[in-house]
PDB file of C-alpha atoms in Angstrom:
ATOM      1  CA  UNK A 842      95.330  90.300 103.278  1.00  0.00           C
ATOM      2  CA  UNK A 843      99.024  90.141 104.145  1.00  0.00           C
ATOM      3  CA  UNK A 844     100.990  93.104 105.513  1.00  0.00           C
ATOM      4  CA  UNK A 845     104.684  93.742 106.180  1.00  0.00           C
ATOM      5  CA  UNK A 846     105.966  96.757 108.120  1.00  0.00           C
ATOM      6  CA  UNK A 847     109.630  97.747 107.990  1.00  0.00           C
ATOM      7  CA  UNK A 848     110.968 100.505 110.257  1.00  0.00           C
ATOM      8  CA  UNK A 849     114.283 102.137 110.952  1.00  0.00           C
ATOM      9  CA  UNK A 850     116.259 100.642 113.802  1.00  0.00           C
ATOM     10  CA  UNK A 851     116.459 103.490 116.332  1.00  0.00           C
ATOM     11  CA  UNK A 852     118.555 102.688 119.378  1.00  0.00           C
ATOM     12  CA  UNK A 853     117.230 105.500 121.568  1.00  0.00           C
ATOM     13  CA  UNK A 854     113.895 107.265 121.934  1.00  0.00           C
ATOM     14  CA  UNK A 855     113.456 110.943 121.005  1.00  0.00           C
ATOM     15  CA  UNK A 856     113.302 111.843 124.714  1.00  0.00           C
ATOM     16  CA  UNK A 857     116.589 110.048 125.393  1.00  0.00           C
ATOM     17  CA  UNK A 858     118.082 111.801 122.371  1.00  0.00           C
ATOM     18  CA  UNK A 859     117.149 115.234 123.752  1.00  0.00           C
ATOM     19  CA  UNK A 860     118.481 114.345 127.209  1.00  0.00           C
ATOM     20  CA  UNK A 861     121.761 113.202 125.649  1.00  0.00           C
ATOM     21  CA  UNK A 862     122.100 116.446 123.706  1.00  0.00           C
ATOM     22  CA  UNK A 863     121.330 118.554 126.776  1.00  0.00           C
ATOM     23  CA  UNK A 864     123.941 116.682 128.830  1.00  0.00           C
ATOM     24  CA  UNK A 865     126.471 117.091 126.000  1.00  0.00           C
ATOM     25  CA  UNK A 866     125.717 120.817 125.861  1.00  0.00           C
ATOM     26  CA  UNK A 867     126.008 121.192 129.652  1.00  0.00           C
ATOM     27  CA  UNK A 868     129.394 119.465 129.787  1.00  0.00           C
ATOM     28  CA  UNK A 869     130.735 121.346 126.752  1.00  0.00           C
ATOM     29  CA  UNK A 870     129.565 124.712 128.057  1.00  0.00           C
ATOM     30  CA  UNK A 871     130.954 123.909 131.518  1.00  0.00           C
ATOM     31  CA  UNK A 872     134.398 123.178 130.080  1.00  0.00           C
ATOM     32  CA  UNK A 873     134.188 126.268 127.829  1.00  0.00           C
ATOM     33  CA  UNK A 874     133.219 128.514 130.748  1.00  0.00           C
ATOM     34  CA  UNK A 875     136.131 127.227 132.815  1.00  0.00           C
ATOM     35  CA  UNK A 876     138.476 127.859 129.879  1.00  0.00           C
ATOM     36  CA  UNK A 877     137.032 131.366 129.380  1.00  0.00           C
ATOM     37  CA  UNK A 878     137.397 132.136 133.098  1.00  0.00           C
ATOM     38  CA  UNK A 879     141.057 131.064 132.912  1.00  0.00           C
ATOM     39  CA  UNK A 880     141.676 133.393 129.951  1.00  0.00           C
ATOM     40  CA  UNK A 881     140.781 131.224 126.922  1.00  0.00           C
ATOM     41  CA  UNK A 882     137.737 133.258 125.909  1.00  0.00           C
ATOM     42  CA  UNK A 883     137.887 132.054 122.265  1.00  0.00           C
ATOM     43  CA  UNK A 884     136.781 128.617 123.425  1.00  0.00           C
ATOM     44  CA  UNK A 885     133.213 129.899 124.014  1.00  0.00           C
ATOM     45  CA  UNK A 886     132.355 130.847 120.390  1.00  0.00           C
ATOM     46  CA  UNK A 887     133.843 127.617 119.058  1.00  0.00           C
ATOM     47  CA  UNK A 888     131.888 125.609 121.622  1.00  0.00           C
ATOM     48  CA  UNK A 889     128.716 127.405 120.541  1.00  0.00           C
ATOM     49  CA  UNK A 890     129.478 126.657 116.898  1.00  0.00           C
ATOM     50  CA  UNK A 891     130.199 123.021 117.738  1.00  0.00           C
ATOM     51  CA  UNK A 892     126.909 122.663 119.642  1.00  0.00           C
ATOM     52  CA  UNK A 893     125.031 124.302 116.763  1.00  0.00           C
ATOM     53  CA  UNK A 894     126.477 121.888 114.194  1.00  0.00           C
ATOM     54  CA  UNK A 895     125.810 118.859 116.408  1.00  0.00           C
ATOM     55  CA  UNK A 896     122.271 120.141 117.074  1.00  0.00           C
ATOM     56  CA  UNK A 897     121.558 120.488 113.342  1.00  0.00           C
ATOM     57  CA  UNK A 898     122.874 116.957 112.741  1.00  0.00           C
ATOM     58  CA  UNK A 899     120.634 115.633 115.529  1.00  0.00           C
ATOM     59  CA  UNK A 900     117.586 117.396 114.047  1.00  0.00           C
ATOM     60  CA  UNK A 901     118.292 115.885 110.632  1.00  0.00           C
ATOM     61  CA  UNK A 902     118.653 112.465 112.239  1.00  0.00           C
ATOM     62  CA  UNK A 903     115.458 112.930 114.282  1.00  0.00           C
ATOM     63  CA  UNK A 904     113.438 113.791 111.155  1.00  0.00           C
ATOM     64  CA  UNK A 905     114.202 110.333 109.787  1.00  0.00           C
ATOM     65  CA  UNK A 906     113.890 108.395 113.059  1.00  0.00           C
ATOM     66  CA  UNK A 907     110.280 107.443 112.317  1.00  0.00           C
ATOM     67  CA  UNK A 908     110.734 106.494 108.651  1.00  0.00           C
ATOM     68  CA  UNK A 909     108.954 103.293 107.632  1.00  0.00           C
ATOM     69  CA  UNK A 910     107.475 101.317 104.776  1.00  0.00           C
ATOM     70  CA  UNK A 911     104.329  99.204 104.756  1.00  0.00           C
ATOM     71  CA  UNK A 912     103.618  96.643 102.055  1.00  0.00           C
ATOM     72  CA  UNK A 913     100.017  95.412 101.848  1.00  0.00           C
ATOM     73  CA  UNK A 914      99.021  92.540  99.613  1.00  0.00           C
ATOM     74  CA  UNK A 915      95.370  91.788  98.875  1.00  0.00           C
ATOM     75  CA  UNK A 916      93.829  89.778  96.048  1.00  0.00           C
ATOM     76  CA  UNK A 917      93.277  92.944  94.009  1.00  0.00           C
ATOM     77  CA  UNK A 918      96.270  95.152  94.843  1.00  0.00           C
ATOM     78  CA  UNK A 919      99.812  95.395  96.151  1.00  0.00           C
ATOM     79  CA  UNK A 920     100.218  98.723  97.956  1.00  0.00           C
ATOM     80  CA  UNK A 921     103.596 100.093  99.053  1.00  0.00           C
ATOM     81  CA  UNK A 922     103.470 103.039 101.464  1.00  0.00           C
ATOM     82  CA  UNK A 923     106.769 104.743 102.308  1.00  0.00           C
ATOM     83  CA  UNK A 924     107.414 107.589 104.758  1.00  0.00           C
ATOM     84  CA  UNK A 925     110.707 109.471 104.665  1.00  0.00           C
ATOM     85  CA  UNK A 926     110.934 112.514 106.958  1.00  0.00           C
ATOM     86  CA  UNK A 927     107.629 114.327 106.366  1.00  0.00           C
ATOM     87  CA  UNK A 928     107.008 112.901 102.865  1.00  0.00           C
ATOM     88  CA  UNK A 929     104.565 110.039 102.363  1.00  0.00           C
ATOM     89  CA  UNK A 930     104.492 108.213  99.025  1.00  0.00           C
ATOM     90  CA  UNK A 931     102.187 105.414  97.992  1.00  0.00           C
ATOM     91  CA  UNK A 932     102.439 103.019  95.063  1.00  0.00           C
ATOM     92  CA  UNK A 933      99.724 100.615  93.960  1.00  0.00           C
ATOM     93  CA  UNK A 934     100.275  97.648  91.659  1.00  0.00           C
ATOM     94  CA  UNK A 935      98.201  94.819  90.279  1.00  0.00           C
ATOM     95  CA  UNK A 936      99.661  91.798  92.129  1.00  0.00           C
ATOM     96  CA  UNK A 937      99.427  89.589  89.023  1.00  0.00           C
ATOM     97  CA  UNK A 938     101.724  91.877  87.053  1.00  0.00           C
ATOM     98  CA  UNK A 939     104.397  92.549  89.665  1.00  0.00           C
ATOM     99  CA  UNK A 940     107.922  91.276  89.090  1.00  0.00           C
ATOM    100  CA  UNK A 941     110.411  91.171  91.970  1.00  0.00           C
ATOM    101  CA  UNK A 942     114.057  91.832  91.136  1.00  0.00           C
ATOM    102  CA  UNK A 943     116.909  91.500  93.621  1.00  0.00           C
ATOM    103  CA  UNK A 944     120.066  93.392  92.790  1.00  0.00           C
ATOM    104  CA  UNK A 945     123.387  91.688  93.396  1.00  0.00           C
ATOM    105  CA  UNK A 946     125.524  92.440  96.471  1.00  0.00           C
ATOM    106  CA  UNK A 947     126.836  94.718  97.880  1.00  0.00           C
ATOM    107  CA  UNK A 948     123.615  96.770  97.509  1.00  0.00           C
ATOM    108  CA  UNK A 949     121.104  93.891  97.492  1.00  0.00           C
ATOM    109  CA  UNK A 950     118.086  96.098  96.840  1.00  0.00           C
ATOM    110  CA  UNK A 951     114.617  94.671  96.206  1.00  0.00           C
ATOM    111  CA  UNK A 952     112.830  96.317  93.284  1.00  0.00           C
ATOM    112  CA  UNK A 953     109.143  95.777  92.536  1.00  0.00           C
ATOM    113  CA  UNK A 954     108.350  96.355  88.854  1.00  0.00           C
ATOM    114  CA  UNK A 955     105.121  96.496  86.938  1.00  0.00           C
ATOM    115  CA  UNK A 956     105.187  97.877  83.421  1.00  0.00           C
ATOM    116  CA  UNK A 957     107.229 101.078  83.422  1.00  0.00           C
ATOM    117  CA  UNK A 958     106.768 101.704  87.152  1.00  0.00           C
ATOM    118  CA  UNK A 959     109.133 100.481  89.834  1.00  0.00           C
ATOM    119  CA  UNK A 960     109.724 100.987  93.552  1.00  0.00           C
ATOM    120  CA  UNK A 961     112.581  99.910  95.812  1.00  0.00           C
ATOM    121  CA  UNK A 962     111.541  98.216  99.057  1.00  0.00           C
ATOM    122  CA  UNK A 963     113.299  96.622 102.005  1.00  0.00           C
ATOM    123  CA  UNK A 964     115.634  99.537 102.708  1.00  0.00           C
ATOM    124  CA  UNK A 965     115.123  99.116 106.463  1.00  0.00           C
ATOM    125  CA  UNK A 966     115.835  95.381 106.420  1.00  0.00           C
ATOM    126  CA  UNK A 967     119.269  94.019 107.170  1.00  0.00           C
ATOM    127  CA  UNK A 968     120.967  93.050 103.884  1.00  0.00           C
ATOM    128  CA  UNK A 969     121.017  89.345 104.792  1.00  0.00           C
ATOM    129  CA  UNK A 970     117.210  89.393 105.347  1.00  0.00           C
ATOM    130  CA  UNK A 971     116.245  90.995 102.059  1.00  0.00           C
ATOM    131  CA  UNK A 972     116.415  87.793 100.024  1.00  0.00           C
ATOM    132  CA  UNK A 973     114.266  85.984 102.599  1.00  0.00           C
ATOM    133  CA  UNK A 974     111.688  88.768 102.418  1.00  0.00           C
ATOM    134  CA  UNK A 975     111.746  88.724  98.595  1.00  0.00           C
ATOM    135  CA  UNK A 976     111.141  84.941  98.584  1.00  0.00           C
ATOM    136  CA  UNK A 977     108.239  85.325 101.020  1.00  0.00           C
ATOM    137  CA  UNK A 978     106.704  88.120  98.938  1.00  0.00           C
ATOM    138  CA  UNK A 979     107.098  86.028  95.746  1.00  0.00           C
ATOM    139  CA  UNK A 980     105.408  83.081  97.453  1.00  0.00           C
ATOM    140  CA  UNK A 981     102.489  85.249  98.604  1.00  0.00           C
ATOM    141  CA  UNK A 982     102.129  86.784  95.135  1.00  0.00           C
ATOM    142  CA  UNK A 983     102.060  83.309  93.575  1.00  0.00           C
ATOM    143  CA  UNK A 984      99.300  82.281  95.981  1.00  0.00           C
ATOM    144  CA  UNK A 985      97.235  85.319  94.939  1.00  0.00           C
ATOM    145  CA  UNK A 986      97.389  84.317  91.256  1.00  0.00           C
TER     146      UNK A 986
END
């Protein structure tokens, strides 16, 4: 059995992300409080709105920080498991019937097709590595036949 795992490239951990947001909020609120104390009281509501919008964007980003896809090839099946936010989808194909298509640049997506079903894989790979992965998957599928 052969298995490939592709994950998002996350530069910082969730804990570091929270610490960054808290430090951003502390600095922003500090500046806003100084401005309010000096007579610019309208700075406070706009700072609150700004922190709310940035917080929502961070939550959306954090929901996708653990996205991944796993491709498992065995003699009897090719299983693609994909997690995006809280949704998990799984596709199963007969490895002898799978066709691998690579779309042309700039998108360079890898599409696995079998009959009328298809699934796009390799979204978390760098574009220049997708063709290498597709060749390796083709080679492994040919060995299964």
